[in-house]
Amino acid sequence: MKAWVLVGHGPAKSAFELRDLREPVPGPGEVAIRAEAFGLNFADVMARQGLYQDCPPLPAVIGYEAVGRISALGDGVEGFSIGQRVAALTRFGGYGQVAVTSAMGVVAIPEDMPVGTAAALATQYGTAYYCAEEMARLFPGDHVLVQAAAGGVGTALVQLAKRRGCIVYGTAGSDTKLEYLRGLGVDHPINYRTADFEKTVRGIVGDRGLDVVFDSIGGQSVRKGMRLLGSGGRIVCYGAAAMSGGKNPIKMLGVAAGFGLLSPIPLLQQSQGIIGVNMLRIADNRPETLRRVLRAVTDLVLDGTLSPKTGEEFAEHELPLAHEKLASRGTTGKLVVHWS
C-alpha cells in the first residue's frame, strides 16, 4: 500500500515521503479500513514541527482519521462487515491507504455521505461533542467563547453551542473568517488580530462573565479566558496552537509562562473549573466513551442537527500543499486528502 510517511521535522515538502509499505493486519478487537480519503488536523502540523509529544518515533505514519471500507476484521469484532463504509478515529496510521484501528473508534456511515463530512466526524466533531456535551454541559442562555472558531473543532463547538441556545462569541483572524462565523450563527465574531478579545468580550458581557470558554490556543489565551469567567464558569482546553511554528525554545517558554500559575484557591472561591481534553487518552483508556461520542455525533449529523463544513479537498500527491495551507491558518472547514 501507499502511505505518506513523516520522516523528519520541518517544511511539509521535505518532512513527508510517499512510500510503499506492507499493509497492516488487524489484531483482536481491531478492523482494517481501505481508505478512500483521510482528513488533516492541527495536531498533524504540530507533529510535523516536532511539537507533539504523542507522535510515534520517526519515521512514522501519522493521521487521526480515515474514511473508507472495512477490508478485514480482527478476532472478536462484532457489528461490522467486510465492505461496509465507515469513518474511524485512528491512533496514527491515518495517512495510509489501509489503516488499522480499534473497532471502538469506528462508526458506520451511509453510502452517500460526503467524504469531507465523514472525515470530520471522528476527530473534530468527536472532540467538540466530548468537550461541550460531556465535560462542560451547555445550557440555554449561557455565554460561550470559542477560540479559533472558524477551524474544524471550532465550527463544531459553535454548532453545538447554538443547538443549546447559547450566546456565542467566536474569534478568528480575518474578515473572511468573521463572515464565515456569522453564517454559523456566532453572535459576536471577533478578529483577534485587530482587537483584544478579552477587552471586547468584557465590554459586551460585563461583570456577569462567561459561562464557558473553549480554548485550543494555549498560553496567554488561557489566562485571559480565565479572567473572563464568571461564577460557575469553566474553561475547556484542548490544544496549544500558540506553540506551532517550530522548536523555538524561547517561544515555547513564553507560551508556557503565558498560562500563568494556577491555584485551586481562586477556583474554589469563584466556583470555577479548568478542564483538559486529549481524545487520544479517551480512546486509550475510555473506549466505551469514545464509541458513545462517535455514535452520538453521527446521529446528530444524519438528522441534520450538525453540519460539518468541508474546506479544500486535495489529491494524494498534494499532501504537502494541504499541510502548509492548514499550518497557515488560512483555511476553514475540514481539509481532506483523497487516495486515487
PDB file of N, CA, C and O in Angstrom, residues 138-202:
ATOM      1  N   LEU A 138     -23.508  22.566  28.344  1.00  0.00           N
ATOM      2  CA  LEU A 138     -24.038  23.883  27.997  1.00  0.00           C
ATOM      3  C   LEU A 138     -25.541  23.948  28.247  1.00  0.00           C
ATOM      4  O   LEU A 138     -26.263  22.958  28.105  1.00  0.00           O
ATOM      5  N   PHE A 139     -26.018  25.169  28.583  1.00  0.00           N
ATOM      6  CA  PHE A 139     -27.424  25.389  28.859  1.00  0.00           C
ATOM      7  C   PHE A 139     -27.913  26.635  28.126  1.00  0.00           C
ATOM      8  O   PHE A 139     -27.109  27.524  27.791  1.00  0.00           O
ATOM      9  N   PRO A 140     -29.222  26.723  27.863  1.00  0.00           N
ATOM     10  CA  PRO A 140     -29.767  27.902  27.173  1.00  0.00           C
ATOM     11  C   PRO A 140     -29.402  29.192  27.899  1.00  0.00           C
ATOM     12  O   PRO A 140     -29.491  29.281  29.129  1.00  0.00           O
ATOM     13  N   GLY A 141     -28.973  30.188  27.114  1.00  0.00           N
ATOM     14  CA  GLY A 141     -28.604  31.472  27.678  1.00  0.00           C
ATOM     15  C   GLY A 141     -27.172  31.576  28.153  1.00  0.00           C
ATOM     16  O   GLY A 141     -26.717  32.669  28.529  1.00  0.00           O
ATOM     17  N   ASP A 142     -26.421  30.479  28.160  1.00  0.00           N
ATOM     18  CA  ASP A 142     -25.010  30.534  28.536  1.00  0.00           C
ATOM     19  C   ASP A 142     -24.247  31.420  27.564  1.00  0.00           C
ATOM     20  O   ASP A 142     -24.505  31.420  26.350  1.00  0.00           O
ATOM     21  N   HIS A 143     -23.290  32.174  28.099  1.00  0.00           N
ATOM     22  CA  HIS A 143     -22.379  32.975  27.277  1.00  0.00           C
ATOM     23  C   HIS A 143     -21.115  32.149  27.066  1.00  0.00           C
ATOM     24  O   HIS A 143     -20.421  31.796  28.031  1.00  0.00           O
ATOM     25  N   VAL A 144     -20.815  31.841  25.805  1.00  0.00           N
ATOM     26  CA  VAL A 144     -19.762  30.883  25.463  1.00  0.00           C
ATOM     27  C   VAL A 144     -18.777  31.513  24.481  1.00  0.00           C
ATOM     28  O   VAL A 144     -19.183  32.070  23.451  1.00  0.00           O
ATOM     29  N   LEU A 145     -17.492  31.422  24.798  1.00  0.00           N
ATOM     30  CA  LEU A 145     -16.433  31.888  23.893  1.00  0.00           C
ATOM     31  C   LEU A 145     -15.751  30.692  23.257  1.00  0.00           C
ATOM     32  O   LEU A 145     -15.294  29.781  23.961  1.00  0.00           O
ATOM     33  N   VAL A 146     -15.665  30.706  21.924  1.00  0.00           N
ATOM     34  CA  VAL A 146     -14.961  29.667  21.182  1.00  0.00           C
ATOM     35  C   VAL A 146     -13.753  30.291  20.508  1.00  0.00           C
ATOM     36  O   VAL A 146     -13.902  31.138  19.615  1.00  0.00           O
ATOM     37  N   GLN A 147     -12.560  29.930  20.928  1.00  0.00           N
ATOM     38  CA  GLN A 147     -11.341  30.403  20.276  1.00  0.00           C
ATOM     39  C   GLN A 147     -11.133  29.632  18.971  1.00  0.00           C
ATOM     40  O   GLN A 147     -11.483  28.456  18.870  1.00  0.00           O
ATOM     41  N   ALA A 148     -10.535  30.315  17.964  1.00  0.00           N
ATOM     42  CA  ALA A 148     -10.303  29.684  16.657  1.00  0.00           C
ATOM     43  C   ALA A 148     -11.592  29.057  16.144  1.00  0.00           C
ATOM     44  O   ALA A 148     -11.629  27.902  15.722  1.00  0.00           O
ATOM     45  N   ALA A 149     -12.662  29.850  16.182  1.00  0.00           N
ATOM     46  CA  ALA A 149     -13.999  29.315  15.924  1.00  0.00           C
ATOM     47  C   ALA A 149     -14.227  28.912  14.475  1.00  0.00           C
ATOM     48  O   ALA A 149     -15.179  28.187  14.182  1.00  0.00           O
ATOM     49  N   ALA A 150     -13.380  29.366  13.551  1.00  0.00           N
ATOM     50  CA  ALA A 150     -13.558  29.005  12.142  1.00  0.00           C
ATOM     51  C   ALA A 150     -12.867  27.704  11.783  1.00  0.00           C
ATOM     52  O   ALA A 150     -13.018  27.215  10.658  1.00  0.00           O
ATOM     53  N   GLY A 151     -12.114  27.117  12.716  1.00  0.00           N
ATOM     54  CA  GLY A 151     -11.464  25.848  12.461  1.00  0.00           C
ATOM     55  C   GLY A 151     -12.453  24.696  12.549  1.00  0.00           C
ATOM     56  O   GLY A 151     -13.651  24.878  12.796  1.00  0.00           O
ATOM     57  N   GLY A 152     -11.943  23.485  12.372  1.00  0.00           N
ATOM     58  CA  GLY A 152     -12.811  22.316  12.361  1.00  0.00           C
ATOM     59  C   GLY A 152     -13.506  22.074  13.684  1.00  0.00           C
ATOM     60  O   GLY A 152     -14.732  21.948  13.751  1.00  0.00           O
ATOM     61  N   VAL A 153     -12.745  22.007  14.789  1.00  0.00           N
ATOM     62  CA  VAL A 153     -13.348  21.805  16.097  1.00  0.00           C
ATOM     63  C   VAL A 153     -14.149  23.038  16.492  1.00  0.00           C
ATOM     64  O   VAL A 153     -15.238  22.930  17.068  1.00  0.00           O
ATOM     65  N   GLY A 154     -13.623  24.223  16.168  1.00  0.00           N
ATOM     66  CA  GLY A 154     -14.330  25.454  16.484  1.00  0.00           C
ATOM     67  C   GLY A 154     -15.697  25.520  15.830  1.00  0.00           C
ATOM     68  O   GLY A 154     -16.696  25.894  16.458  1.00  0.00           O
ATOM     69  N   THR A 155     -15.775  25.151  14.557  1.00  0.00           N
ATOM     70  CA  THR A 155     -17.058  25.123  13.852  1.00  0.00           C
ATOM     71  C   THR A 155     -18.036  24.197  14.551  1.00  0.00           C
ATOM     72  O   THR A 155     -19.213  24.533  14.756  1.00  0.00           O
ATOM     73  N   ALA A 156     -17.565  23.020  14.939  1.00  0.00           N
ATOM     74  CA  ALA A 156     -18.423  22.058  15.625  1.00  0.00           C
ATOM     75  C   ALA A 156     -18.887  22.602  16.972  1.00  0.00           C
ATOM     76  O   ALA A 156     -20.057  22.437  17.357  1.00  0.00           O
ATOM     77  N   LEU A 157     -17.995  23.251  17.711  1.00  0.00           N
ATOM     78  CA  LEU A 157     -18.364  23.810  19.008  1.00  0.00           C
ATOM     79  C   LEU A 157     -19.425  24.901  18.858  1.00  0.00           C
ATOM     80  O   LEU A 157     -20.354  24.986  19.668  1.00  0.00           O
ATOM     81  N   VAL A 158     -19.265  25.730  17.837  1.00  0.00           N
ATOM     82  CA  VAL A 158     -20.274  26.772  17.598  1.00  0.00           C
ATOM     83  C   VAL A 158     -21.637  26.128  17.340  1.00  0.00           C
ATOM     84  O   VAL A 158     -22.659  26.542  17.912  1.00  0.00           O
ATOM     85  N   GLN A 159     -21.666  25.118  16.485  1.00  0.00           N
ATOM     86  CA  GLN A 159     -22.935  24.467  16.170  1.00  0.00           C
ATOM     87  C   GLN A 159     -23.551  23.817  17.408  1.00  0.00           C
ATOM     88  O   GLN A 159     -24.770  23.891  17.622  1.00  0.00           O
ATOM     89  N   LEU A 160     -22.733  23.191  18.225  1.00  0.00           N
ATOM     90  CA  LEU A 160     -23.240  22.560  19.439  1.00  0.00           C
ATOM     91  C   LEU A 160     -23.751  23.597  20.439  1.00  0.00           C
ATOM     92  O   LEU A 160     -24.778  23.387  21.104  1.00  0.00           O
ATOM     93  N   ALA A 161     -23.052  24.733  20.547  1.00  0.00           N
ATOM     94  CA  ALA A 161     -23.481  25.786  21.465  1.00  0.00           C
ATOM     95  C   ALA A 161     -24.785  26.433  21.005  1.00  0.00           C
ATOM     96  O   ALA A 161     -25.685  26.693  21.812  1.00  0.00           O
ATOM     97  N   LYS A 162     -24.906  26.683  19.706  1.00  0.00           N
ATOM     98  CA  LYS A 162     -26.144  27.266  19.189  1.00  0.00           C
ATOM     99  C   LYS A 162     -27.299  26.283  19.346  1.00  0.00           C
ATOM    100  O   LYS A 162     -28.443  26.679  19.585  1.00  0.00           O
ATOM    101  N   ARG A 163     -27.009  25.004  19.196  1.00  0.00           N
ATOM    102  CA  ARG A 163     -28.043  23.976  19.407  1.00  0.00           C
ATOM    103  C   ARG A 163     -28.618  24.051  20.807  1.00  0.00           C
ATOM    104  O   ARG A 163     -29.814  23.797  21.030  1.00  0.00           O
ATOM    105  N   ARG A 164     -27.787  24.431  21.772  1.00  0.00           N
ATOM    106  CA  ARG A 164     -28.223  24.526  23.163  1.00  0.00           C
ATOM    107  C   ARG A 164     -28.789  25.905  23.514  1.00  0.00           C
ATOM    108  O   ARG A 164     -29.138  26.160  24.665  1.00  0.00           O
ATOM    109  N   GLY A 165     -28.855  26.794  22.545  1.00  0.00           N
ATOM    110  CA  GLY A 165     -29.419  28.116  22.808  1.00  0.00           C
ATOM    111  C   GLY A 165     -28.475  29.072  23.496  1.00  0.00           C
ATOM    112  O   GLY A 165     -28.910  29.978  24.231  1.00  0.00           O
ATOM    113  N   CYS A 166     -27.180  28.913  23.262  1.00  0.00           N
ATOM    114  CA  CYS A 166     -26.176  29.760  23.898  1.00  0.00           C
ATOM    115  C   CYS A 166     -25.932  31.045  23.105  1.00  0.00           C
ATOM    116  O   CYS A 166     -26.200  31.125  21.909  1.00  0.00           O
ATOM    117  N   ILE A 167     -25.397  32.039  23.786  1.00  0.00           N
ATOM    118  CA  ILE A 167     -24.901  33.273  23.160  1.00  0.00           C
ATOM    119  C   ILE A 167     -23.415  33.044  22.909  1.00  0.00           C
ATOM    120  O   ILE A 167     -22.641  32.832  23.856  1.00  0.00           O
ATOM    121  N   VAL A 168     -23.014  33.082  21.631  1.00  0.00           N
ATOM    122  CA  VAL A 168     -21.678  32.626  21.258  1.00  0.00           C
ATOM    123  C   VAL A 168     -20.789  33.782  20.809  1.00  0.00           C
ATOM    124  O   VAL A 168     -21.177  34.606  19.966  1.00  0.00           O
ATOM    125  N   TYR A 169     -19.594  33.823  21.377  1.00  0.00           N
ATOM    126  CA  TYR A 169     -18.522  34.715  20.971  1.00  0.00           C
ATOM    127  C   TYR A 169     -17.495  33.843  20.256  1.00  0.00           C
ATOM    128  O   TYR A 169     -17.124  32.774  20.763  1.00  0.00           O
ATOM    129  N   GLY A 170     -17.010  34.283  19.096  1.00  0.00           N
ATOM    130  CA  GLY A 170     -16.057  33.469  18.359  1.00  0.00           C
ATOM    131  C   GLY A 170     -14.913  34.305  17.820  1.00  0.00           C
ATOM    132  O   GLY A 170     -15.142  35.378  17.252  1.00  0.00           O
ATOM    133  N   THR A 171     -13.679  33.815  17.990  1.00  0.00           N
ATOM    134  CA  THR A 171     -12.521  34.537  17.475  1.00  0.00           C
ATOM    135  C   THR A 171     -12.026  33.912  16.179  1.00  0.00           C
ATOM    136  O   THR A 171     -12.130  32.701  15.967  1.00  0.00           O
ATOM    137  N   ALA A 172     -11.509  34.763  15.299  1.00  0.00           N
ATOM    138  CA  ALA A 172     -10.899  34.331  14.037  1.00  0.00           C
ATOM    139  C   ALA A 172      -9.949  35.428  13.601  1.00  0.00           C
ATOM    140  O   ALA A 172      -9.950  36.534  14.154  1.00  0.00           O
ATOM    141  N   GLY A 173      -9.131  35.133  12.560  1.00  0.00           N
ATOM    142  CA  GLY A 173      -8.058  36.050  12.215  1.00  0.00           C
ATOM    143  C   GLY A 173      -8.205  36.813  10.916  1.00  0.00           C
ATOM    144  O   GLY A 173      -7.236  37.406  10.443  1.00  0.00           O
ATOM    145  N   SER A 174      -9.402  36.846  10.328  1.00  0.00           N
ATOM    146  CA  SER A 174      -9.585  37.602   9.090  1.00  0.00           C
ATOM    147  C   SER A 174     -11.051  37.978   8.931  1.00  0.00           C
ATOM    148  O   SER A 174     -11.939  37.351   9.523  1.00  0.00           O
ATOM    149  N   ASP A 175     -11.299  39.006   8.114  1.00  0.00           N
ATOM    150  CA  ASP A 175     -12.678  39.418   7.862  1.00  0.00           C
ATOM    151  C   ASP A 175     -13.457  38.317   7.155  1.00  0.00           C
ATOM    152  O   ASP A 175     -14.655  38.144   7.389  1.00  0.00           O
ATOM    153  N   THR A 176     -12.777  37.573   6.269  1.00  0.00           N
ATOM    154  CA  THR A 176     -13.441  36.465   5.586  1.00  0.00           C
ATOM    155  C   THR A 176     -13.924  35.426   6.585  1.00  0.00           C
ATOM    156  O   THR A 176     -15.051  34.916   6.487  1.00  0.00           O
ATOM    157  N   LYS A 177     -13.090  35.127   7.566  1.00  0.00           N
ATOM    158  CA  LYS A 177     -13.480  34.157   8.583  1.00  0.00           C
ATOM    159  C   LYS A 177     -14.592  34.694   9.478  1.00  0.00           C
ATOM    160  O   LYS A 177     -15.446  33.928   9.958  1.00  0.00           O
ATOM    161  N   LEU A 178     -14.596  36.007   9.714  1.00  0.00           N
ATOM    162  CA  LEU A 178     -15.679  36.575  10.513  1.00  0.00           C
ATOM    163  C   LEU A 178     -17.016  36.409   9.803  1.00  0.00           C
ATOM    164  O   LEU A 178     -18.040  36.129  10.446  1.00  0.00           O
ATOM    165  N   GLU A 179     -17.012  36.564   8.489  1.00  0.00           N
ATOM    166  CA  GLU A 179     -18.238  36.332   7.727  1.00  0.00           C
ATOM    167  C   GLU A 179     -18.664  34.871   7.823  1.00  0.00           C
ATOM    168  O   GLU A 179     -19.854  34.555   7.921  1.00  0.00           O
ATOM    169  N   TYR A 180     -17.703  33.997   7.784  1.00  0.00           N
ATOM    170  CA  TYR A 180     -17.977  32.570   7.953  1.00  0.00           C
ATOM    171  C   TYR A 180     -18.633  32.319   9.308  1.00  0.00           C
ATOM    172  O   TYR A 180     -19.619  31.572   9.410  1.00  0.00           O
ATOM    173  N   LEU A 181     -18.125  32.971  10.359  1.00  0.00           N
ATOM    174  CA  LEU A 181     -18.686  32.791  11.694  1.00  0.00           C
ATOM    175  C   LEU A 181     -20.105  33.329  11.778  1.00  0.00           C
ATOM    176  O   LEU A 181     -20.974  32.729  12.422  1.00  0.00           O
ATOM    177  N   ARG A 182     -20.346  34.442  11.135  1.00  0.00           N
ATOM    178  CA  ARG A 182     -21.715  34.980  11.125  1.00  0.00           C
ATOM    179  C   ARG A 182     -22.667  33.991  10.468  1.00  0.00           C
ATOM    180  O   ARG A 182     -23.803  33.820  10.914  1.00  0.00           O
ATOM    181  N   GLY A 183     -22.184  33.335   9.419  1.00  0.00           N
ATOM    182  CA  GLY A 183     -23.000  32.334   8.748  1.00  0.00           C
ATOM    183  C   GLY A 183     -23.311  31.137   9.635  1.00  0.00           C
ATOM    184  O   GLY A 183     -24.346  30.483   9.465  1.00  0.00           O
ATOM    185  N   LEU A 184     -22.420  30.855  10.594  1.00  0.00           N
ATOM    186  CA  LEU A 184     -22.650  29.765  11.534  1.00  0.00           C
ATOM    187  C   LEU A 184     -23.615  30.165  12.648  1.00  0.00           C
ATOM    188  O   LEU A 184     -24.095  29.302  13.386  1.00  0.00           O
ATOM    189  N   GLY A 185     -23.851  31.468  12.776  1.00  0.00           N
ATOM    190  CA  GLY A 185     -24.729  31.938  13.837  1.00  0.00           C
ATOM    191  C   GLY A 185     -24.016  32.533  15.031  1.00  0.00           C
ATOM    192  O   GLY A 185     -24.644  32.787  16.067  1.00  0.00           O
ATOM    193  N   VAL A 186     -22.701  32.777  14.920  1.00  0.00           N
ATOM    194  CA  VAL A 186     -21.960  33.392  16.021  1.00  0.00           C
ATOM    195  C   VAL A 186     -22.529  34.778  16.287  1.00  0.00           C
ATOM    196  O   VAL A 186     -22.644  35.608  15.379  1.00  0.00           O
ATOM    197  N   ASP A 187     -22.866  35.057  17.545  1.00  0.00           N
ATOM    198  CA  ASP A 187     -23.484  36.337  17.906  1.00  0.00           C
ATOM    199  C   ASP A 187     -22.481  37.474  17.926  1.00  0.00           C
ATOM    200  O   ASP A 187     -22.823  38.612  17.573  1.00  0.00           O
ATOM    201  N   HIS A 188     -21.250  37.170  18.333  1.00  0.00           N
ATOM    202  CA  HIS A 188     -20.230  38.210  18.460  1.00  0.00           C
ATOM    203  C   HIS A 188     -18.912  37.732  17.857  1.00  0.00           C
ATOM    204  O   HIS A 188     -18.036  37.230  18.577  1.00  0.00           O
ATOM    205  N   PRO A 189     -18.731  37.855  16.524  1.00  0.00           N
ATOM    206  CA  PRO A 189     -17.447  37.487  15.903  1.00  0.00           C
ATOM    207  C   PRO A 189     -16.382  38.528  16.256  1.00  0.00           C
ATOM    208  O   PRO A 189     -16.651  39.741  16.223  1.00  0.00           O
ATOM    209  N   ILE A 190     -15.165  38.070  16.565  1.00  0.00           N
ATOM    210  CA  ILE A 190     -14.091  38.966  16.987  1.00  0.00           C
ATOM    211  C   ILE A 190     -12.831  38.641  16.208  1.00  0.00           C
ATOM    212  O   ILE A 190     -12.390  37.489  16.184  1.00  0.00           O
ATOM    213  N   ASN A 191     -12.237  39.649  15.573  1.00  0.00           N
ATOM    214  CA  ASN A 191     -10.967  39.484  14.871  1.00  0.00           C
ATOM    215  C   ASN A 191      -9.842  39.681  15.882  1.00  0.00           C
ATOM    216  O   ASN A 191      -9.579  40.808  16.315  1.00  0.00           O
ATOM    217  N   TYR A 192      -9.192  38.579  16.267  1.00  0.00           N
ATOM    218  CA  TYR A 192      -8.172  38.675  17.305  1.00  0.00           C
ATOM    219  C   TYR A 192      -6.912  39.401  16.832  1.00  0.00           C
ATOM    220  O   TYR A 192      -6.077  39.791  17.652  1.00  0.00           O
ATOM    221  N   ARG A 193      -6.785  39.600  15.516  1.00  0.00           N
ATOM    222  CA  ARG A 193      -5.611  40.310  15.002  1.00  0.00           C
ATOM    223  C   ARG A 193      -5.757  41.818  15.129  1.00  0.00           C
ATOM    224  O   ARG A 193      -4.754  42.539  15.154  1.00  0.00           O
ATOM    225  N   THR A 194      -6.969  42.296  15.179  1.00  0.00           N
ATOM    226  CA  THR A 194      -7.205  43.747  15.229  1.00  0.00           C
ATOM    227  C   THR A 194      -7.821  44.203  16.542  1.00  0.00           C
ATOM    228  O   THR A 194      -7.978  45.411  16.756  1.00  0.00           O
ATOM    229  N   ALA A 195      -8.197  43.282  17.404  1.00  0.00           N
ATOM    230  CA  ALA A 195      -8.816  43.649  18.673  1.00  0.00           C
ATOM    231  C   ALA A 195      -8.365  42.683  19.761  1.00  0.00           C
ATOM    232  O   ALA A 195      -8.096  41.511  19.502  1.00  0.00           O
ATOM    233  N   ASP A 196      -8.294  43.191  20.983  1.00  0.00           N
ATOM    234  CA  ASP A 196      -8.007  42.346  22.141  1.00  0.00           C
ATOM    235  C   ASP A 196      -9.315  41.651  22.518  1.00  0.00           C
ATOM    236  O   ASP A 196     -10.262  42.298  22.969  1.00  0.00           O
ATOM    237  N   PHE A 197      -9.350  40.338  22.343  1.00  0.00           N
ATOM    238  CA  PHE A 197     -10.618  39.638  22.565  1.00  0.00           C
ATOM    239  C   PHE A 197     -11.093  39.778  24.008  1.00  0.00           C
ATOM    240  O   PHE A 197     -12.290  39.836  24.283  1.00  0.00           O
ATOM    241  N   GLU A 198     -10.159  39.856  24.954  1.00  0.00           N
ATOM    242  CA  GLU A 198     -10.563  39.986  26.350  1.00  0.00           C
ATOM    243  C   GLU A 198     -11.323  41.286  26.584  1.00  0.00           C
ATOM    244  O   GLU A 198     -12.405  41.290  27.203  1.00  0.00           O
ATOM    245  N   LYS A 199     -10.800  42.396  26.074  1.00  0.00           N
ATOM    246  CA  LYS A 199     -11.468  43.682  26.242  1.00  0.00           C
ATOM    247  C   LYS A 199     -12.800  43.702  25.502  1.00  0.00           C
ATOM    248  O   LYS A 199     -13.802  44.240  26.005  1.00  0.00           O
ATOM    249  N   THR A 200     -12.811  43.118  24.294  1.00  0.00           N
ATOM    250  CA  THR A 200     -14.040  43.114  23.509  1.00  0.00           C
ATOM    251  C   THR A 200     -15.143  42.326  24.208  1.00  0.00           C
ATOM    252  O   THR A 200     -16.290  42.790  24.326  1.00  0.00           O
ATOM    253  N   VAL A 201     -14.808  41.137  24.688  1.00  0.00           N
ATOM    254  CA  VAL A 201     -15.806  40.310  25.365  1.00  0.00           C
ATOM    255  C   VAL A 201     -16.263  40.979  26.660  1.00  0.00           C
ATOM    256  O   VAL A 201     -17.467  41.023  26.965  1.00  0.00           O
ATOM    257  N   ARG A 202     -15.322  41.526  27.426  1.00  0.00           N
ATOM    258  CA  ARG A 202     -15.676  42.178  28.684  1.00  0.00           C
ATOM    259  C   ARG A 202     -16.610  43.360  28.443  1.00  0.00           C
ATOM    260  O   ARG A 202     -17.544  43.606  29.217  1.00  0.00           O
TER     261      ARG A 202
END
